[in-house]
Every structure is written in C-alpha cells, then in structure tokens.
Short mmCIF file of N, CA, C and O in Angstrom, two decimals:
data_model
loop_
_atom_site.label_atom_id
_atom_site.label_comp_id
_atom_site.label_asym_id
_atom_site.label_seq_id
_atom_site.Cartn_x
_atom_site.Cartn_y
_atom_site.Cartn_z
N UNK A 206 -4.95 -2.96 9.83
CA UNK A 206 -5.37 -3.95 8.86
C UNK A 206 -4.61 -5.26 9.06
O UNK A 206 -3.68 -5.24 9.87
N UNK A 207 -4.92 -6.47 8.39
CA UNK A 207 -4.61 -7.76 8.42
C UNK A 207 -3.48 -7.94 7.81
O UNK A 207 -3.50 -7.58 6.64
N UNK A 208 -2.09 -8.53 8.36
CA UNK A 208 -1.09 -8.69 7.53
C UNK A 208 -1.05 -10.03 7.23
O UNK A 208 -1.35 -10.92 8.02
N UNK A 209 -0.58 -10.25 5.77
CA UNK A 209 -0.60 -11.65 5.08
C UNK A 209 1.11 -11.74 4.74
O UNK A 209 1.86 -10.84 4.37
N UNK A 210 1.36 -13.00 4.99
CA UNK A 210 2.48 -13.46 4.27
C UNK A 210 2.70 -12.65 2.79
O UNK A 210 1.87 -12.09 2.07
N UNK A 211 3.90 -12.79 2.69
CA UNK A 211 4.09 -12.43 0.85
C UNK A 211 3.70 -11.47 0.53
O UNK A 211 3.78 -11.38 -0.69
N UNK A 212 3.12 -10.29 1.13
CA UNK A 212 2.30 -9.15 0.45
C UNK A 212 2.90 -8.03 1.71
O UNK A 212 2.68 -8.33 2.88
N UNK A 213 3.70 -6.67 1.35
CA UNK A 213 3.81 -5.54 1.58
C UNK A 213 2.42 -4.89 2.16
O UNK A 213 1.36 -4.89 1.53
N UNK A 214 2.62 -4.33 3.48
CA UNK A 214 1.16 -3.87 4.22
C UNK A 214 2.55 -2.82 4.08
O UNK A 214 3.75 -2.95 4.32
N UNK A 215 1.15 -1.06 3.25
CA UNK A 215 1.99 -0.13 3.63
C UNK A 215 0.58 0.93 4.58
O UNK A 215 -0.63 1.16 4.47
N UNK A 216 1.45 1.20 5.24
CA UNK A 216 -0.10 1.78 6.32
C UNK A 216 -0.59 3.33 5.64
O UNK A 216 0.20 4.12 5.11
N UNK A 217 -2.04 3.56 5.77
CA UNK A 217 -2.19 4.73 5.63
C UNK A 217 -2.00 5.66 5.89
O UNK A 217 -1.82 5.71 7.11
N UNK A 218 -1.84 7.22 5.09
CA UNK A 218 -0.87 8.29 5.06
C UNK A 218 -0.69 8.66 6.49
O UNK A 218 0.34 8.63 7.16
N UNK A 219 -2.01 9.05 6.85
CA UNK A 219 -2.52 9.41 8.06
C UNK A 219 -2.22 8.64 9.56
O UNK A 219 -2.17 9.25 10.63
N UNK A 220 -2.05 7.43 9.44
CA UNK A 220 -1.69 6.53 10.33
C UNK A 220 -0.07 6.66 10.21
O UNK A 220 0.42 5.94 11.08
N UNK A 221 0.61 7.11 9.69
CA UNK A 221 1.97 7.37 10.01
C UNK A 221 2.51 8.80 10.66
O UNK A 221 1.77 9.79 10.62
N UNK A 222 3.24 8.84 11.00
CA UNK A 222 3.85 10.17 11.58
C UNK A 222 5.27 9.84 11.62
O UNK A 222 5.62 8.66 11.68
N UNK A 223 6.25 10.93 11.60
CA UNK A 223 7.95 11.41 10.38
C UNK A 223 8.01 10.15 9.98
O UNK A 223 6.92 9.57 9.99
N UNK A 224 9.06 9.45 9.57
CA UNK A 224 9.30 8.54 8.41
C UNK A 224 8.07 7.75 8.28
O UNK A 224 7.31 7.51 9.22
N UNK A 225 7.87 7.27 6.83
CA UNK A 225 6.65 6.35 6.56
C UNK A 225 7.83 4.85 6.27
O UNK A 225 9.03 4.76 5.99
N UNK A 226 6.86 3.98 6.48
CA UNK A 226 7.64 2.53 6.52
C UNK A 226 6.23 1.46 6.51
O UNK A 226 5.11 1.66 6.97
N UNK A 227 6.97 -0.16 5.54
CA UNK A 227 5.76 -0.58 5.54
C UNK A 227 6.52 -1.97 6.32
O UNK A 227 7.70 -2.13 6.64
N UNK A 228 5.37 -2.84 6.48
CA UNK A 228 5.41 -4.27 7.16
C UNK A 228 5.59 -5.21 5.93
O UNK A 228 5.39 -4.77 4.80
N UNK A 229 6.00 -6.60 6.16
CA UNK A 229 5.98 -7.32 5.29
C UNK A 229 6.20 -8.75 6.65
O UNK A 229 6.86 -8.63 7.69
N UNK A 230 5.45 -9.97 6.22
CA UNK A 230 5.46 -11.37 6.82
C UNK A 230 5.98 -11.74 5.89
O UNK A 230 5.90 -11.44 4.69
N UNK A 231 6.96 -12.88 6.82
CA UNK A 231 7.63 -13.61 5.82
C UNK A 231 6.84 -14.49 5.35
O UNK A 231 5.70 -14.65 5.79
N UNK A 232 7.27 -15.05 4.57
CA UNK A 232 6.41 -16.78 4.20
C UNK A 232 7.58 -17.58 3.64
O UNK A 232 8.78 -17.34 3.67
N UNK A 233 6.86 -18.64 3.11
CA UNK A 233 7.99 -19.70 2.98
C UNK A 233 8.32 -19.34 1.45
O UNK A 233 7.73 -18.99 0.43
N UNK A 234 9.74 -19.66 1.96
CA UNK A 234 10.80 -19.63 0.61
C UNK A 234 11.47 -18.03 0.25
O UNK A 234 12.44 -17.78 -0.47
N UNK A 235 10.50 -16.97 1.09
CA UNK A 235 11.24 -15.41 1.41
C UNK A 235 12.84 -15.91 1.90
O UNK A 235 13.41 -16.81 2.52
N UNK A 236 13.13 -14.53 1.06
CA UNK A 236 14.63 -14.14 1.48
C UNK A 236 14.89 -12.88 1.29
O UNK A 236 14.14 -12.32 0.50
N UNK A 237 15.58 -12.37 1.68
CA UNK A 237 15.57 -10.38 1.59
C UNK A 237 15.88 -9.93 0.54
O UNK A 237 15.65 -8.76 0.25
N UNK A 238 16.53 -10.86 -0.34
CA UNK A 238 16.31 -10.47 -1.96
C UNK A 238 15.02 -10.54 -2.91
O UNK A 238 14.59 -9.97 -3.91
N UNK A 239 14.68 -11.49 -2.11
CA UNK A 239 13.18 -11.76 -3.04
C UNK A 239 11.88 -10.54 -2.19
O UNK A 239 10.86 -10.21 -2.78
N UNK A 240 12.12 -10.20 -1.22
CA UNK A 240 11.49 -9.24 -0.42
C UNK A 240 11.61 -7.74 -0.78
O UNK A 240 10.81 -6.81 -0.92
N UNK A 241 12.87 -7.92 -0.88
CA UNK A 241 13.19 -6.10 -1.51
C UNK A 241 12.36 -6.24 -3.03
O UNK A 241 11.30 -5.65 -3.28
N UNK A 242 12.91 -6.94 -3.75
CA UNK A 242 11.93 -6.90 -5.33
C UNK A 242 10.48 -6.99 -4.99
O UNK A 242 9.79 -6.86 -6.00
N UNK A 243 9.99 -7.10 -4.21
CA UNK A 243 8.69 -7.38 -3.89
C UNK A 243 8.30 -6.24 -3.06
O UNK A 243 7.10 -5.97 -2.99
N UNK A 244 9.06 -5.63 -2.49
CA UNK A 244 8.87 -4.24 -2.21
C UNK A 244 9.33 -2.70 -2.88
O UNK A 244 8.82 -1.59 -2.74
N UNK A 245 10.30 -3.07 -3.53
CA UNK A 245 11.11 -1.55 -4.47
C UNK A 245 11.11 -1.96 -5.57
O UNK A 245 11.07 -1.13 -6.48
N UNK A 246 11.16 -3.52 -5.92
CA UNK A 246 11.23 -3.88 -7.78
C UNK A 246 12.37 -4.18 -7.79
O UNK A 246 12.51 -4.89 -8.78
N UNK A 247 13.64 -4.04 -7.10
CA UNK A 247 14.88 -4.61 -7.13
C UNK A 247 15.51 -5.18 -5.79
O UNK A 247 15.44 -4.73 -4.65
N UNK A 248 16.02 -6.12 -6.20
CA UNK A 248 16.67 -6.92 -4.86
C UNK A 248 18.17 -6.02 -4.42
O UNK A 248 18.84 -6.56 -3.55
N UNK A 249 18.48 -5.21 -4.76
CA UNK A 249 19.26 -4.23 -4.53
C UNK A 249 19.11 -3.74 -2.80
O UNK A 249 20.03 -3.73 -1.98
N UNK A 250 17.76 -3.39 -2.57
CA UNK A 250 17.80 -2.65 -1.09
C UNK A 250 17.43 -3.90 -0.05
O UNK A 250 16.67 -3.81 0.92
N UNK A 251 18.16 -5.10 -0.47
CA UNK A 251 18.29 -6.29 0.41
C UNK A 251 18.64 -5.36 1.93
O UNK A 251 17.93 -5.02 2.88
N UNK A 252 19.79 -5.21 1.66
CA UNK A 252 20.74 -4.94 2.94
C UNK A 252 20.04 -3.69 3.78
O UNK A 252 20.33 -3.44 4.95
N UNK A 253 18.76 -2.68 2.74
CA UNK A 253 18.52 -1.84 3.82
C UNK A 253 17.66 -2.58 4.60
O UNK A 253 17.68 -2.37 5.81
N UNK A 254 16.79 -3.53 4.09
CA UNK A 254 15.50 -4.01 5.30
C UNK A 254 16.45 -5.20 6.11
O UNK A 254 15.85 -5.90 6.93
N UNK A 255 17.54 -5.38 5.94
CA UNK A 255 18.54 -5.98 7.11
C UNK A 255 18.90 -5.16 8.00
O UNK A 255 18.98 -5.67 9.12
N UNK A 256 19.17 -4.00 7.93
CA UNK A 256 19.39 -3.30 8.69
C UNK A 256 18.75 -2.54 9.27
O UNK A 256 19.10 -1.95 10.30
N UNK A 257 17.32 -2.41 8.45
CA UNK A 257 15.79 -1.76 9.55
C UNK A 257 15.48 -2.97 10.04
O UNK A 257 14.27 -3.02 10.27
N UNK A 258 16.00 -3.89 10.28
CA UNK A 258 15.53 -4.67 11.23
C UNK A 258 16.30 -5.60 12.21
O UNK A 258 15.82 -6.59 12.75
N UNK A 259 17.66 -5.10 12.37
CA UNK A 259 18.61 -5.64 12.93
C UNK A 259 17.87 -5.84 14.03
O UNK A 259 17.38 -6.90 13.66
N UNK A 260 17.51 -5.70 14.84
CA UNK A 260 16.73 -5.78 15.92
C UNK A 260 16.29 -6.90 16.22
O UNK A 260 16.10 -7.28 17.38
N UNK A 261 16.00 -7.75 14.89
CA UNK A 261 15.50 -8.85 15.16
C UNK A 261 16.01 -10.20 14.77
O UNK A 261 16.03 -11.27 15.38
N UNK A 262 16.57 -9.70 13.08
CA UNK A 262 17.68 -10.42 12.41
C UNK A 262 19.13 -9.81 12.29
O UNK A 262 19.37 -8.67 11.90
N UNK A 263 20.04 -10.75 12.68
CA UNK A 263 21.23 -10.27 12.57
C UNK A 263 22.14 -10.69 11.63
O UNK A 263 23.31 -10.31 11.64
N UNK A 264 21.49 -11.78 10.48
CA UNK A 264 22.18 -12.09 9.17
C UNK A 264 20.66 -12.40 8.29
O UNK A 264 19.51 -12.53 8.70
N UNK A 265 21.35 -12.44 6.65
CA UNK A 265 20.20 -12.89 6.17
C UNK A 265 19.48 -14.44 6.48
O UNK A 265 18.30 -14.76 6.46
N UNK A 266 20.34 -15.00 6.68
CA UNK A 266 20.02 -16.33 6.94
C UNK A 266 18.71 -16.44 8.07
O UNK A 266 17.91 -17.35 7.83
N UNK A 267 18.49 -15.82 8.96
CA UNK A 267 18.00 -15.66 10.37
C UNK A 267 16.42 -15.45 10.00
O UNK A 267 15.48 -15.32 10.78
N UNK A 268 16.42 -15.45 8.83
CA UNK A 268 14.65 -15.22 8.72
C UNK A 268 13.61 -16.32 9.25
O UNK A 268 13.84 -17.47 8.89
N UNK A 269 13.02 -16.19 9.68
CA UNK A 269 11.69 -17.37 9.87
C UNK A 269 10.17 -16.76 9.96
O UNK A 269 9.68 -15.81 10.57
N UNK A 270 9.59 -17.89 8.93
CA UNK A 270 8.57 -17.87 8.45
C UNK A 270 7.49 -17.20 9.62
O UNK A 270 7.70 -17.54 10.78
N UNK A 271 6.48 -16.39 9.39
CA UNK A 271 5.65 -15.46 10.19
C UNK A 271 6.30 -14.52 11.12
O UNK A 271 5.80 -14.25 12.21
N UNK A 272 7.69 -13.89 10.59
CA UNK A 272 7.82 -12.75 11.11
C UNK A 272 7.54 -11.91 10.17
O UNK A 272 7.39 -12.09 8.96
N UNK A 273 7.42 -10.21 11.32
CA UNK A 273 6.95 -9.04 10.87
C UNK A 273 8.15 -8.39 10.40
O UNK A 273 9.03 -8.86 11.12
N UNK A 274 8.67 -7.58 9.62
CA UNK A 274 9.26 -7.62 8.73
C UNK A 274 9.23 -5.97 8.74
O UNK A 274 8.16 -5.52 8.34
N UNK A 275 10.20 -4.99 9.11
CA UNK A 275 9.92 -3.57 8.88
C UNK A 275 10.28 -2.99 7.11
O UNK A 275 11.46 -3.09 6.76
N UNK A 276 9.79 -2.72 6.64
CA UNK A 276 10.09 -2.19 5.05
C UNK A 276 10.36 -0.94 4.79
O UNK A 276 9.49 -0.34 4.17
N UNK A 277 11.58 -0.21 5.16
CA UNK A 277 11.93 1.13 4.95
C UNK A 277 11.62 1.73 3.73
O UNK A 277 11.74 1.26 2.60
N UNK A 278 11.12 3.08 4.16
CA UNK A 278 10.84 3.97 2.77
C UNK A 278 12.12 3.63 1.49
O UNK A 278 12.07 4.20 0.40
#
C-alpha cells in the first residue's frame, strides 16, 4: 500500500512474518516524540523507534522529511 507522510502504515497480518512492525514517513515538523504519540499514544517509546532505526538515524536530530521510518511493535 501507499505510504503518506504523518500517518502510521501498519501492514497486514498476513503480510508479516515473526515480529510485526509498522512504517511511518516523516513530514514536516515530525520529531520522534511527536511520532511515538502518533504511533503508541505516548511520546515515551521515542527512544525505541531511535533505535529500530539506528541504521539510518543516529540522533534525534537526524530526521529528514520523506524518510521511511520503522515503527516497532
């Protein structure tokens, strides 16, 4: 499916296999606090989608607009 800025893509059941995990694009004015609430309801699991995605970002600061974004269970 189509991923949009600002909006959590979580893939279907079936389309996953062992851990489930969703996508998220950044957009403008995202930050991994405002991302986690927008994915769990609290900006609390900031630091886990920093670290499911070290790979790509290596501080919070490092975000830029139209990246893919891994969203741990």
């Amino acid at each position: 499916h189509r991923l949009s800025c600002g909006s959590v893509n979580r893939p279907a059941p079936a389309a996953t296999s062992g851990r489930a995990f969703a996508t998220y694009v950044v957009g403008r004015n995202d930050n991994l606090s405002s991302i986690s609430r927008k994915a769990y309801g609290t900006s609390a699991r900031a630091n886990d989608i920093l670290k499911a995605n070290s790979h790509q970002i290596s501080s919070p600061n490092a975000l830029k607009i139209g990246m893919t974004l891994v969203i741990p269970e």
